[in-house]
């Protein structure tokens, strides 16, 4: 049977953590969680990792990476935390667009990829999106999906239901009902606006 999927593409998420390593702000990805927890907030700093433009729902290839809100008191901990928050904010942007387009209610969100090993990020994601985040035991879903497709093709598995039975939860991150993110999310949108249309053609308006 033909099946359809709704896709929302974000260009830079986990790669933003790699950028922190490139900039020597962290030594490895695991350090980002420790540094982010060491401060109560970003102290007004927002990072928009539009290094290759912005994907869904903005679709602006001229957007560029932007850091706003820095002061003389800004430390690397604030920038690291703001970078992790940017992943959650971008996911919220896409989730809201999908909920609107598909006319559905979002009760939980299953996550995967290297970045979801970061417990701080997963909890932050739950609070910002406003839904439960569910992390599977096998978090490299793309590779697992390729293996599943091959296994179905050669008859190792007979039905898709068998694949569903293989899926297991590693941890659930419930939304913190006391988390108030609306003001911060509004400021995130302001930061995104400042990143948009930055890479204009030379001589253009």
mmCIF file of C-alpha atoms in Angstrom:
data_model
loop_
_atom_site.group_PDB
_atom_site.id
_atom_site.type_symbol
_atom_site.label_atom_id
_atom_site.label_comp_id
_atom_site.label_asym_id
_atom_site.label_seq_id
_atom_site.Cartn_x
_atom_site.Cartn_y
_atom_site.Cartn_z
ATOM 1 C CA UNK A 1 0.000 0.000 0.000
ATOM 2 C CA UNK A 2 1.099 3.549 -0.693
ATOM 3 C CA UNK A 3 1.951 5.453 2.483
ATOM 4 C CA UNK A 4 2.695 9.134 2.828
ATOM 5 C CA UNK A 5 4.861 11.031 5.292
ATOM 6 C CA UNK A 6 5.007 14.716 6.141
ATOM 7 C CA UNK A 7 8.600 15.913 6.310
ATOM 8 C CA UNK A 8 10.000 19.060 7.852
ATOM 9 C CA UNK A 9 13.666 19.593 7.102
ATOM 10 C CA UNK A 10 15.952 21.436 9.543
ATOM 11 C CA UNK A 11 19.392 21.998 8.064
ATOM 12 C CA UNK A 12 21.498 22.341 11.228
ATOM 13 C CA UNK A 13 20.686 20.630 14.540
ATOM 14 C CA UNK A 14 23.258 18.155 15.831
ATOM 15 C CA UNK A 15 25.824 19.781 13.540
ATOM 16 C CA UNK A 16 25.519 22.899 15.694
ATOM 17 C CA UNK A 17 27.115 20.928 18.528
ATOM 18 C CA UNK A 18 29.926 19.954 16.172
ATOM 19 C CA UNK A 19 30.339 23.670 15.441
ATOM 20 C CA UNK A 20 30.833 24.269 19.169
ATOM 21 C CA UNK A 21 33.682 21.752 19.018
ATOM 22 C CA UNK A 22 35.139 23.427 15.920
ATOM 23 C CA UNK A 23 35.113 26.747 17.775
ATOM 24 C CA UNK A 24 36.815 25.026 20.769
ATOM 25 C CA UNK A 25 33.949 26.054 23.050
ATOM 26 C CA UNK A 26 33.602 22.389 24.052
ATOM 27 C CA UNK A 27 35.967 19.436 23.834
ATOM 28 C CA UNK A 28 33.283 16.893 22.931
ATOM 29 C CA UNK A 29 29.521 16.644 22.571
ATOM 30 C CA UNK A 30 29.059 15.222 26.077
ATOM 31 C CA UNK A 31 30.524 18.396 27.608
ATOM 32 C CA UNK A 32 27.692 20.492 26.168
ATOM 33 C CA UNK A 33 25.209 19.048 28.668
ATOM 34 C CA UNK A 34 27.436 19.781 31.651
ATOM 35 C CA UNK A 35 28.085 23.367 30.573
ATOM 36 C CA UNK A 36 24.433 24.037 29.743
ATOM 37 C CA UNK A 37 23.344 22.841 33.186
ATOM 38 C CA UNK A 38 25.917 25.054 34.893
ATOM 39 C CA UNK A 39 23.913 28.216 34.126
ATOM 40 C CA UNK A 40 20.263 28.963 34.866
ATOM 41 C CA UNK A 41 19.607 30.465 31.444
ATOM 42 C CA UNK A 42 21.319 31.806 28.345
ATOM 43 C CA UNK A 43 21.277 35.261 29.956
ATOM 44 C CA UNK A 44 19.451 36.629 26.929
ATOM 45 C CA UNK A 45 21.732 35.046 24.311
ATOM 46 C CA UNK A 46 20.182 33.380 21.245
ATOM 47 C CA UNK A 47 22.050 31.368 18.641
ATOM 48 C CA UNK A 48 20.473 30.849 15.219
ATOM 49 C CA UNK A 49 22.600 28.146 13.521
ATOM 50 C CA UNK A 50 21.638 29.123 9.980
ATOM 51 C CA UNK A 51 25.066 28.160 8.639
ATOM 52 C CA UNK A 52 23.536 26.855 5.406
ATOM 53 C CA UNK A 53 20.366 28.908 5.479
ATOM 54 C CA UNK A 54 17.112 28.081 7.250
ATOM 55 C CA UNK A 55 14.941 25.086 6.406
ATOM 56 C CA UNK A 56 11.322 24.474 7.347
ATOM 57 C CA UNK A 57 9.201 26.418 7.964
ATOM 58 C CA UNK A 58 11.256 29.511 7.037
ATOM 59 C CA UNK A 59 12.900 28.347 3.787
ATOM 60 C CA UNK A 60 15.452 31.120 3.545
ATOM 61 C CA UNK A 61 18.663 30.120 1.794
ATOM 62 C CA UNK A 62 20.117 33.576 2.446
ATOM 63 C CA UNK A 63 19.840 33.315 6.224
ATOM 64 C CA UNK A 64 23.149 33.008 8.062
ATOM 65 C CA UNK A 65 24.317 31.972 11.494
ATOM 66 C CA UNK A 66 23.640 34.639 14.083
ATOM 67 C CA UNK A 67 24.318 35.215 17.769
ATOM 68 C CA UNK A 68 22.343 37.997 19.424
ATOM 69 C CA UNK A 69 21.980 39.285 22.969
ATOM 70 C CA UNK A 70 25.612 39.050 24.055
ATOM 71 C CA UNK A 71 27.020 41.329 26.734
ATOM 72 C CA UNK A 72 30.396 41.667 28.405
ATOM 73 C CA UNK A 73 29.170 39.077 30.904
ATOM 74 C CA UNK A 74 28.417 36.431 28.262
ATOM 75 C CA UNK A 75 30.416 33.258 28.845
ATOM 76 C CA UNK A 76 30.859 30.124 26.794
ATOM 77 C CA UNK A 77 28.307 28.374 29.005
ATOM 78 C CA UNK A 78 25.634 30.776 27.795
ATOM 79 C CA UNK A 79 26.548 30.235 24.144
ATOM 80 C CA UNK A 80 26.591 26.452 24.578
ATOM 81 C CA UNK A 81 23.197 26.495 26.262
ATOM 82 C CA UNK A 82 21.803 28.835 23.606
ATOM 83 C CA UNK A 83 23.038 26.458 20.911
ATOM 84 C CA UNK A 84 21.228 23.518 22.523
ATOM 85 C CA UNK A 85 18.116 25.654 22.899
ATOM 86 C CA UNK A 86 18.290 26.505 19.195
ATOM 87 C CA UNK A 87 17.808 22.822 18.372
ATOM 88 C CA UNK A 88 14.665 22.721 20.497
ATOM 89 C CA UNK A 89 13.320 25.995 19.112
ATOM 90 C CA UNK A 90 13.838 24.884 15.506
ATOM 91 C CA UNK A 91 12.040 21.630 16.231
ATOM 92 C CA UNK A 92 9.161 23.582 17.759
ATOM 93 C CA UNK A 93 8.980 25.726 14.606
ATOM 94 C CA UNK A 94 8.601 22.603 12.477
ATOM 95 C CA UNK A 95 6.281 20.813 14.889
ATOM 96 C CA UNK A 96 3.865 23.736 14.960
ATOM 97 C CA UNK A 97 3.837 23.895 11.159
ATOM 98 C CA UNK A 98 3.185 20.155 10.899
ATOM 99 C CA UNK A 99 0.397 20.211 13.470
ATOM 100 C CA UNK A 100 -1.238 23.036 11.529
ATOM 101 C CA UNK A 101 -0.793 21.438 8.087
ATOM 102 C CA UNK A 102 -1.865 17.947 9.139
ATOM 103 C CA UNK A 103 -4.604 19.115 11.515
ATOM 104 C CA UNK A 104 -3.459 16.749 14.267
ATOM 105 C CA UNK A 105 -2.804 16.865 17.993
ATOM 106 C CA UNK A 106 0.760 16.198 19.119
ATOM 107 C CA UNK A 107 0.691 13.945 22.184
ATOM 108 C CA UNK A 108 4.304 12.770 22.107
ATOM 109 C CA UNK A 109 7.390 13.085 19.933
ATOM 110 C CA UNK A 110 9.811 10.262 19.230
ATOM 111 C CA UNK A 111 13.371 11.468 18.758
ATOM 112 C CA UNK A 112 16.566 9.985 17.406
ATOM 113 C CA UNK A 113 20.113 10.855 16.392
ATOM 114 C CA UNK A 114 23.303 11.512 18.287
ATOM 115 C CA UNK A 115 22.033 14.712 19.927
ATOM 116 C CA UNK A 116 19.283 12.887 21.843
ATOM 117 C CA UNK A 117 21.903 11.265 24.063
ATOM 118 C CA UNK A 118 21.898 14.668 25.774
ATOM 119 C CA UNK A 119 19.322 14.389 28.571
ATOM 120 C CA UNK A 120 19.290 18.142 29.110
ATOM 121 C CA UNK A 121 18.370 18.699 25.461
ATOM 122 C CA UNK A 122 15.591 16.090 25.553
ATOM 123 C CA UNK A 123 14.001 17.650 28.632
ATOM 124 C CA UNK A 124 14.400 21.105 27.141
ATOM 125 C CA UNK A 125 12.710 19.837 23.981
ATOM 126 C CA UNK A 126 9.765 18.510 25.971
ATOM 127 C CA UNK A 127 9.308 21.831 27.760
ATOM 128 C CA UNK A 128 9.652 23.999 24.652
ATOM 129 C CA UNK A 129 7.407 21.931 22.378
ATOM 130 C CA UNK A 130 4.973 21.208 25.188
ATOM 131 C CA UNK A 131 4.765 17.462 24.745
ATOM 132 C CA UNK A 132 6.374 14.250 25.945
ATOM 133 C CA UNK A 133 9.678 13.335 24.317
ATOM 134 C CA UNK A 134 10.321 9.611 23.828
ATOM 135 C CA UNK A 135 13.850 8.322 23.218
ATOM 136 C CA UNK A 136 14.272 4.784 21.855
ATOM 137 C CA UNK A 137 16.891 2.233 22.892
ATOM 138 C CA UNK A 138 18.354 2.376 19.371
ATOM 139 C CA UNK A 139 18.679 6.086 18.648
ATOM 140 C CA UNK A 140 20.201 5.784 15.149
ATOM 141 C CA UNK A 141 16.824 5.403 13.446
ATOM 142 C CA UNK A 142 18.025 6.232 9.930
ATOM 143 C CA UNK A 143 20.500 3.339 9.889
ATOM 144 C CA UNK A 144 17.976 1.070 11.578
ATOM 145 C CA UNK A 145 15.350 1.938 8.973
ATOM 146 C CA UNK A 146 17.721 0.987 6.150
ATOM 147 C CA UNK A 147 18.350 -2.353 7.851
ATOM 148 C CA UNK A 148 14.623 -2.897 8.294
ATOM 149 C CA UNK A 149 13.938 -2.149 4.624
ATOM 150 C CA UNK A 150 16.614 -4.622 3.554
ATOM 151 C CA UNK A 151 15.317 -7.236 5.976
ATOM 152 C CA UNK A 152 11.770 -6.899 4.659
ATOM 153 C CA UNK A 153 13.022 -7.143 1.065
ATOM 154 C CA UNK A 154 14.808 -10.463 1.648
ATOM 155 C CA UNK A 155 12.122 -11.945 3.884
ATOM 156 C CA UNK A 156 14.008 -11.753 7.193
ATOM 157 C CA UNK A 157 10.903 -10.024 8.536
ATOM 158 C CA UNK A 158 7.500 -10.726 7.028
ATOM 159 C CA UNK A 159 5.448 -7.764 8.243
ATOM 160 C CA UNK A 160 5.868 -4.194 9.395
ATOM 161 C CA UNK A 161 4.184 -5.179 12.662
ATOM 162 C CA UNK A 162 7.267 -7.229 13.536
ATOM 163 C CA UNK A 163 9.358 -4.099 13.208
ATOM 164 C CA UNK A 164 7.033 -2.185 15.512
ATOM 165 C CA UNK A 165 7.455 -4.905 18.132
ATOM 166 C CA UNK A 166 11.245 -4.390 17.976
ATOM 167 C CA UNK A 167 10.968 -0.728 18.930
ATOM 168 C CA UNK A 168 11.672 -0.149 22.626
ATOM 169 C CA UNK A 169 11.668 2.934 24.821
ATOM 170 C CA UNK A 170 14.883 3.951 26.544
ATOM 171 C CA UNK A 171 13.483 6.960 28.414
ATOM 172 C CA UNK A 172 10.530 9.313 28.450
ATOM 173 C CA UNK A 173 10.863 13.031 29.142
ATOM 174 C CA UNK A 174 7.528 14.534 30.276
ATOM 175 C CA UNK A 175 6.843 18.225 29.843
ATOM 176 C CA UNK A 176 7.485 20.305 32.949
ATOM 177 C CA UNK A 177 4.079 21.939 33.613
ATOM 178 C CA UNK A 178 5.823 24.871 35.320
ATOM 179 C CA UNK A 179 8.058 25.658 32.352
ATOM 180 C CA UNK A 180 7.214 29.065 30.887
ATOM 181 C CA UNK A 181 8.853 29.413 27.486
ATOM 182 C CA UNK A 182 6.531 31.744 25.591
ATOM 183 C CA UNK A 183 8.607 34.887 26.160
ATOM 184 C CA UNK A 184 11.835 33.105 25.258
ATOM 185 C CA UNK A 185 10.227 31.560 22.183
ATOM 186 C CA UNK A 186 9.094 34.989 21.086
ATOM 187 C CA UNK A 187 12.656 36.271 21.419
ATOM 188 C CA UNK A 188 13.847 33.258 19.409
ATOM 189 C CA UNK A 189 11.577 34.377 16.577
ATOM 190 C CA UNK A 190 13.090 37.862 16.820
ATOM 191 C CA UNK A 191 16.572 36.346 16.518
ATOM 192 C CA UNK A 192 15.507 34.323 13.477
ATOM 193 C CA UNK A 193 14.272 37.493 11.796
ATOM 194 C CA UNK A 194 17.694 39.059 12.261
ATOM 195 C CA UNK A 195 19.383 36.100 10.590
ATOM 196 C CA UNK A 196 17.113 36.087 7.557
ATOM 197 C CA UNK A 197 18.154 37.443 4.151
ATOM 198 C CA UNK A 198 21.666 38.219 5.421
ATOM 199 C CA UNK A 199 23.632 36.781 2.487
ATOM 200 C CA UNK A 200 22.438 39.220 -0.154
ATOM 201 C CA UNK A 201 23.972 39.391 -3.591
ATOM 202 C CA UNK A 202 26.744 41.945 -3.866
ATOM 203 C CA UNK A 203 25.337 45.250 -4.996
ATOM 204 C CA UNK A 204 21.770 44.224 -4.148
ATOM 205 C CA UNK A 205 19.360 46.185 -1.977
#
